[in-house]
mmCIF file of C-alpha atoms in Angstrom:
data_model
loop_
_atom_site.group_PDB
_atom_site.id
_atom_site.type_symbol
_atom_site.label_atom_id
_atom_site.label_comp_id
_atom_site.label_asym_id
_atom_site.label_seq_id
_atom_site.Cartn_x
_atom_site.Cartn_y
_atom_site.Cartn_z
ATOM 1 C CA UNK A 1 -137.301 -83.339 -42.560
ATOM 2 C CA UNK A 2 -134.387 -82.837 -40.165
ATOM 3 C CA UNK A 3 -131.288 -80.770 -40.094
ATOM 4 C CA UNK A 4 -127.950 -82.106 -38.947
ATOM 5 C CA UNK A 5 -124.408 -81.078 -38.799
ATOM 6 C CA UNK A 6 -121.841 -82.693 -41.280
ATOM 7 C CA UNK A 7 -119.354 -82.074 -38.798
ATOM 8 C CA UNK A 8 -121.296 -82.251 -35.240
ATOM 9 C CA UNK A 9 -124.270 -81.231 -33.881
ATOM 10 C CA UNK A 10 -126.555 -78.224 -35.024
ATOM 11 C CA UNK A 11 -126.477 -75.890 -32.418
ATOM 12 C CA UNK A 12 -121.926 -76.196 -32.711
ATOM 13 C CA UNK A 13 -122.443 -76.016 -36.573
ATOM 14 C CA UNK A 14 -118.780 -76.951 -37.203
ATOM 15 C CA UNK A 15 -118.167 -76.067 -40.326
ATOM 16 C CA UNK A 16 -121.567 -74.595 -40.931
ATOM 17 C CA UNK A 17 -121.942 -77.444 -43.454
ATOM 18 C CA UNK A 18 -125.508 -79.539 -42.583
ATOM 19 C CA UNK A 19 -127.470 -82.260 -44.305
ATOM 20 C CA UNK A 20 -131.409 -82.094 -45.033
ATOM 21 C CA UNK A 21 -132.304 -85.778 -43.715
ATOM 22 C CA UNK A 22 -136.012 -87.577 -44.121
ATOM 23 C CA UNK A 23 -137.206 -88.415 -41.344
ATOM 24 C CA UNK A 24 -140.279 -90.432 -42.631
ATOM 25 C CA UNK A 25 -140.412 -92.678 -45.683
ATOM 26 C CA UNK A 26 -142.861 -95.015 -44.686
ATOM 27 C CA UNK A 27 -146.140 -94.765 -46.514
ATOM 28 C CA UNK A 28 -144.726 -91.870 -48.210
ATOM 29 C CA UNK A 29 -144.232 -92.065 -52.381
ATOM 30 C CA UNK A 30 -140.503 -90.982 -53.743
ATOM 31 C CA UNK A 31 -142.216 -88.045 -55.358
ATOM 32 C CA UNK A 32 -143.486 -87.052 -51.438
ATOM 33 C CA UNK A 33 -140.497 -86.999 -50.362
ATOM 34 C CA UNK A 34 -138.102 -85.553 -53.054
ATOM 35 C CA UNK A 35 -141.103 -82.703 -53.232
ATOM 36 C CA UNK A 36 -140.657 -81.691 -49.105
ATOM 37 C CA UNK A 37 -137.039 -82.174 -49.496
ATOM 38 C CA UNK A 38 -136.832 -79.521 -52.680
ATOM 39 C CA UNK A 39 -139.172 -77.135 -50.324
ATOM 40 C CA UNK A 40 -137.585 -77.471 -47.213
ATOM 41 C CA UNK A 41 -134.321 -76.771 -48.976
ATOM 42 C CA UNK A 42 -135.188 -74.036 -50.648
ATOM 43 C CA UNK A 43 -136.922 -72.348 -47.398
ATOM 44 C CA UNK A 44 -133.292 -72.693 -45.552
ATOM 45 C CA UNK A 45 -131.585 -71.547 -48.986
ATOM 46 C CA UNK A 46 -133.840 -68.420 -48.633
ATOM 47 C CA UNK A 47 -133.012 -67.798 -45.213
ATOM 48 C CA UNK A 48 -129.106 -67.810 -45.801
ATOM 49 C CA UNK A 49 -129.305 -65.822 -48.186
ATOM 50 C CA UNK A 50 -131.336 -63.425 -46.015
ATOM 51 C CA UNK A 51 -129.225 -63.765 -43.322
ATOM 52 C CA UNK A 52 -126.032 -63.102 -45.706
ATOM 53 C CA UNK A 53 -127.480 -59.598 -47.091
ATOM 54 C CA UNK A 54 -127.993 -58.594 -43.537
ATOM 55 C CA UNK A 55 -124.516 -59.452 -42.629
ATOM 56 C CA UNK A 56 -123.306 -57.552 -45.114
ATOM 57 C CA UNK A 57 -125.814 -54.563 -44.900
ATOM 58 C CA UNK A 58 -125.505 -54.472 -41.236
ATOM 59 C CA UNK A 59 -122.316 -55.716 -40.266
ATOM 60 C CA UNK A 60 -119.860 -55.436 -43.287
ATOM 61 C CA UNK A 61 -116.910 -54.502 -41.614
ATOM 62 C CA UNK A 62 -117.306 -57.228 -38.525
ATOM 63 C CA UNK A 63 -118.073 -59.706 -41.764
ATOM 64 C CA UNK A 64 -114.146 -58.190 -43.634
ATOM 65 C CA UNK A 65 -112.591 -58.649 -40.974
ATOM 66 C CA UNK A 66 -113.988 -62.603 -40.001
ATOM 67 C CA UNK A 67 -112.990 -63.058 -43.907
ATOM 68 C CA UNK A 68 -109.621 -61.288 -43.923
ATOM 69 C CA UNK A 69 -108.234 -62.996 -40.821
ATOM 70 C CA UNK A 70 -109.544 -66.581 -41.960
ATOM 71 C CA UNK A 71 -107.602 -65.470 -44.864
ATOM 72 C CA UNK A 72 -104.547 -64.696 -42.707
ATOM 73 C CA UNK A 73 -104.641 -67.716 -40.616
ATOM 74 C CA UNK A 74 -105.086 -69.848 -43.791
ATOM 75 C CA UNK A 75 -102.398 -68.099 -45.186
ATOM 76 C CA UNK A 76 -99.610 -68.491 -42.431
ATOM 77 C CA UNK A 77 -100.522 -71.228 -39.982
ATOM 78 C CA UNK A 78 -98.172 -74.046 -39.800
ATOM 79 C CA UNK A 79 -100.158 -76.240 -37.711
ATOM 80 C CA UNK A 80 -103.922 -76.311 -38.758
ATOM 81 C CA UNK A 81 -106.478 -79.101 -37.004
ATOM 82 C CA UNK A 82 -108.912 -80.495 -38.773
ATOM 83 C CA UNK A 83 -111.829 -78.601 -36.674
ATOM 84 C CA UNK A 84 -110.182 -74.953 -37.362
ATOM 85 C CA UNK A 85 -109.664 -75.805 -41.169
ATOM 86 C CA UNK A 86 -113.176 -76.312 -41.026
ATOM 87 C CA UNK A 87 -114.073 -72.690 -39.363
ATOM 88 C CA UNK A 88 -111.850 -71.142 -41.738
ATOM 89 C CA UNK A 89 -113.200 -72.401 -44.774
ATOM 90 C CA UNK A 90 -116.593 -71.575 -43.603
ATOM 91 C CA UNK A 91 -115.025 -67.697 -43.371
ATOM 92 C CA UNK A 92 -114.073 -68.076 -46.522
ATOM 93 C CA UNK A 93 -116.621 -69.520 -48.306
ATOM 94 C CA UNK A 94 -118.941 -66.994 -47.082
ATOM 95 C CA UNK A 95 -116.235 -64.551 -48.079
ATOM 96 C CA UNK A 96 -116.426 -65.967 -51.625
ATOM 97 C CA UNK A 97 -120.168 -66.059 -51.758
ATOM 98 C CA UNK A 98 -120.756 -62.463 -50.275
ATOM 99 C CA UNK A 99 -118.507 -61.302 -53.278
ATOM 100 C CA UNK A 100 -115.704 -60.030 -50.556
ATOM 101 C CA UNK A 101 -113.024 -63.016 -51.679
ATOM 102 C CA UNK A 102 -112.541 -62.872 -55.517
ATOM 103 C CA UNK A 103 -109.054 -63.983 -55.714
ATOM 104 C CA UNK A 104 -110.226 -67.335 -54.898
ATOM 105 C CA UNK A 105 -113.077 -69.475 -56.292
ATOM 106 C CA UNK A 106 -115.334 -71.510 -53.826
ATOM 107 C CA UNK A 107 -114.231 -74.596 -56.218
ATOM 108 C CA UNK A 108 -111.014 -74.035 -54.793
ATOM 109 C CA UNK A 109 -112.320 -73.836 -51.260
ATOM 110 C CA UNK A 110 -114.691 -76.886 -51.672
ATOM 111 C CA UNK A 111 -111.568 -79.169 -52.919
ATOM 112 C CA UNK A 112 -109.955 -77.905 -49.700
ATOM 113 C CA UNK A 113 -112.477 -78.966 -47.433
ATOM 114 C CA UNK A 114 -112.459 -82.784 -49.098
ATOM 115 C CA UNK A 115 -108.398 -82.683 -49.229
ATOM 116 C CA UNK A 116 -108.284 -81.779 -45.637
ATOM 117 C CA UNK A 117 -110.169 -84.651 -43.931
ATOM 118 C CA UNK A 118 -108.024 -86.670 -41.850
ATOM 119 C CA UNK A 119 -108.226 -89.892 -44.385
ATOM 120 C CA UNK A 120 -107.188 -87.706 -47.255
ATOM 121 C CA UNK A 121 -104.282 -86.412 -45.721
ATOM 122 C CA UNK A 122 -103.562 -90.042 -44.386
ATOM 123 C CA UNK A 123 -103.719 -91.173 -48.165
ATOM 124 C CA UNK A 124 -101.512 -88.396 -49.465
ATOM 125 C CA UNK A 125 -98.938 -89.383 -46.867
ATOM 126 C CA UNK A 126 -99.187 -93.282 -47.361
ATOM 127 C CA UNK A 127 -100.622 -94.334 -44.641
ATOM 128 C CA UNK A 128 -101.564 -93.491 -40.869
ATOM 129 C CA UNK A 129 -99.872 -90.339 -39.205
ATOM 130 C CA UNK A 130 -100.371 -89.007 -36.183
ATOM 131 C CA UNK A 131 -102.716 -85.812 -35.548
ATOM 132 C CA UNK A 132 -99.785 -83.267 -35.445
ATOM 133 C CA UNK A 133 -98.310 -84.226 -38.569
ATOM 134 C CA UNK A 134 -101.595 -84.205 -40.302
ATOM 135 C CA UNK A 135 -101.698 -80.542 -38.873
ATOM 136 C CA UNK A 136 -98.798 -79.616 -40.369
ATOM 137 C CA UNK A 137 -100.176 -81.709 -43.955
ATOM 138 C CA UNK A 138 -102.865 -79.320 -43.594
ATOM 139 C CA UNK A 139 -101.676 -76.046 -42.824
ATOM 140 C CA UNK A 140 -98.987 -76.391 -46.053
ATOM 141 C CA UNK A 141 -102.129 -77.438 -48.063
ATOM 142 C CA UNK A 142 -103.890 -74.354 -47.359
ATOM 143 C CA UNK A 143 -100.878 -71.968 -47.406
ATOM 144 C CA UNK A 144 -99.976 -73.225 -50.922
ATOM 145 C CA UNK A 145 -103.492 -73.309 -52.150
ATOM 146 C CA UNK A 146 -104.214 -69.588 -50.814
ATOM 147 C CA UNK A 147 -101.228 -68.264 -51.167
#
């Protein structure tokens, strides 16, 4: 199994979104692989979710205050690139995981992250645009949708 970033490469993490990739398939059954998939995935699952209790037993108020001013940005920007829409919905989501953000549902965040690609934005608009006024797009997407 390998780890890979959705949105670059592991040790950036943009987004902190990743894929669980097989590396090997041949001479391996279906059942082989789904089963080291399921156990490799639930091994990182474990460790997030160790790694989110410490954060918030340890470091609470460093945690609020990543949240809150994800929150803020999201909130006010007017001009929001694609790769900081992506570091403040990670804030965010962890913010709605931890329990910290329950104003706002991590459906809501997860239909942000898909409406603020690039190509979505492009659609929405009717065609291609140029990078600033998909930055504006975007920040008016998340000030409406957080607001």
């Amino acid at each position: 199994q390998r780890l890979e970033g959705a949105y670059g490469p592991v040790s950036e993490g943009p987004g902190d979104l990743y894929y669980l990739k097989n590396a090997a398939t041949l001479g391996v059954s279906e059942e082989e692989i789904v089963f080291h998939l399921r156990h490799a995935a639930a091994a990182i699952i474990g460790q997030e979710r160790l790694a989110r209790r410490t954060m918030l037993d340890e470091g609470r108020i460093s945690l609020e205050d990543r949240v809150g001013r994800a929150l803020g940005l999201a909130r006010g920007a007017r001009l929001l690139e694609f790769e900081e829409a992506l570091a403040i919905l990670s804030s965010l989501r962890l913010g709605a995981i931890s329990g910290l953000l329950e104003c706002i549902e991590l459906k809501t965040l997860n239909e942000m992250l898909l409406l603020s690609h690039p190509a979505h934005i492009q659609m929405k608009l009717g065609g291609e645009t140029d990078a600033l006024r998909q930055s504006i797009e975007r920040a008016a997407l998340f000030r409406s949708r957080l607001a």
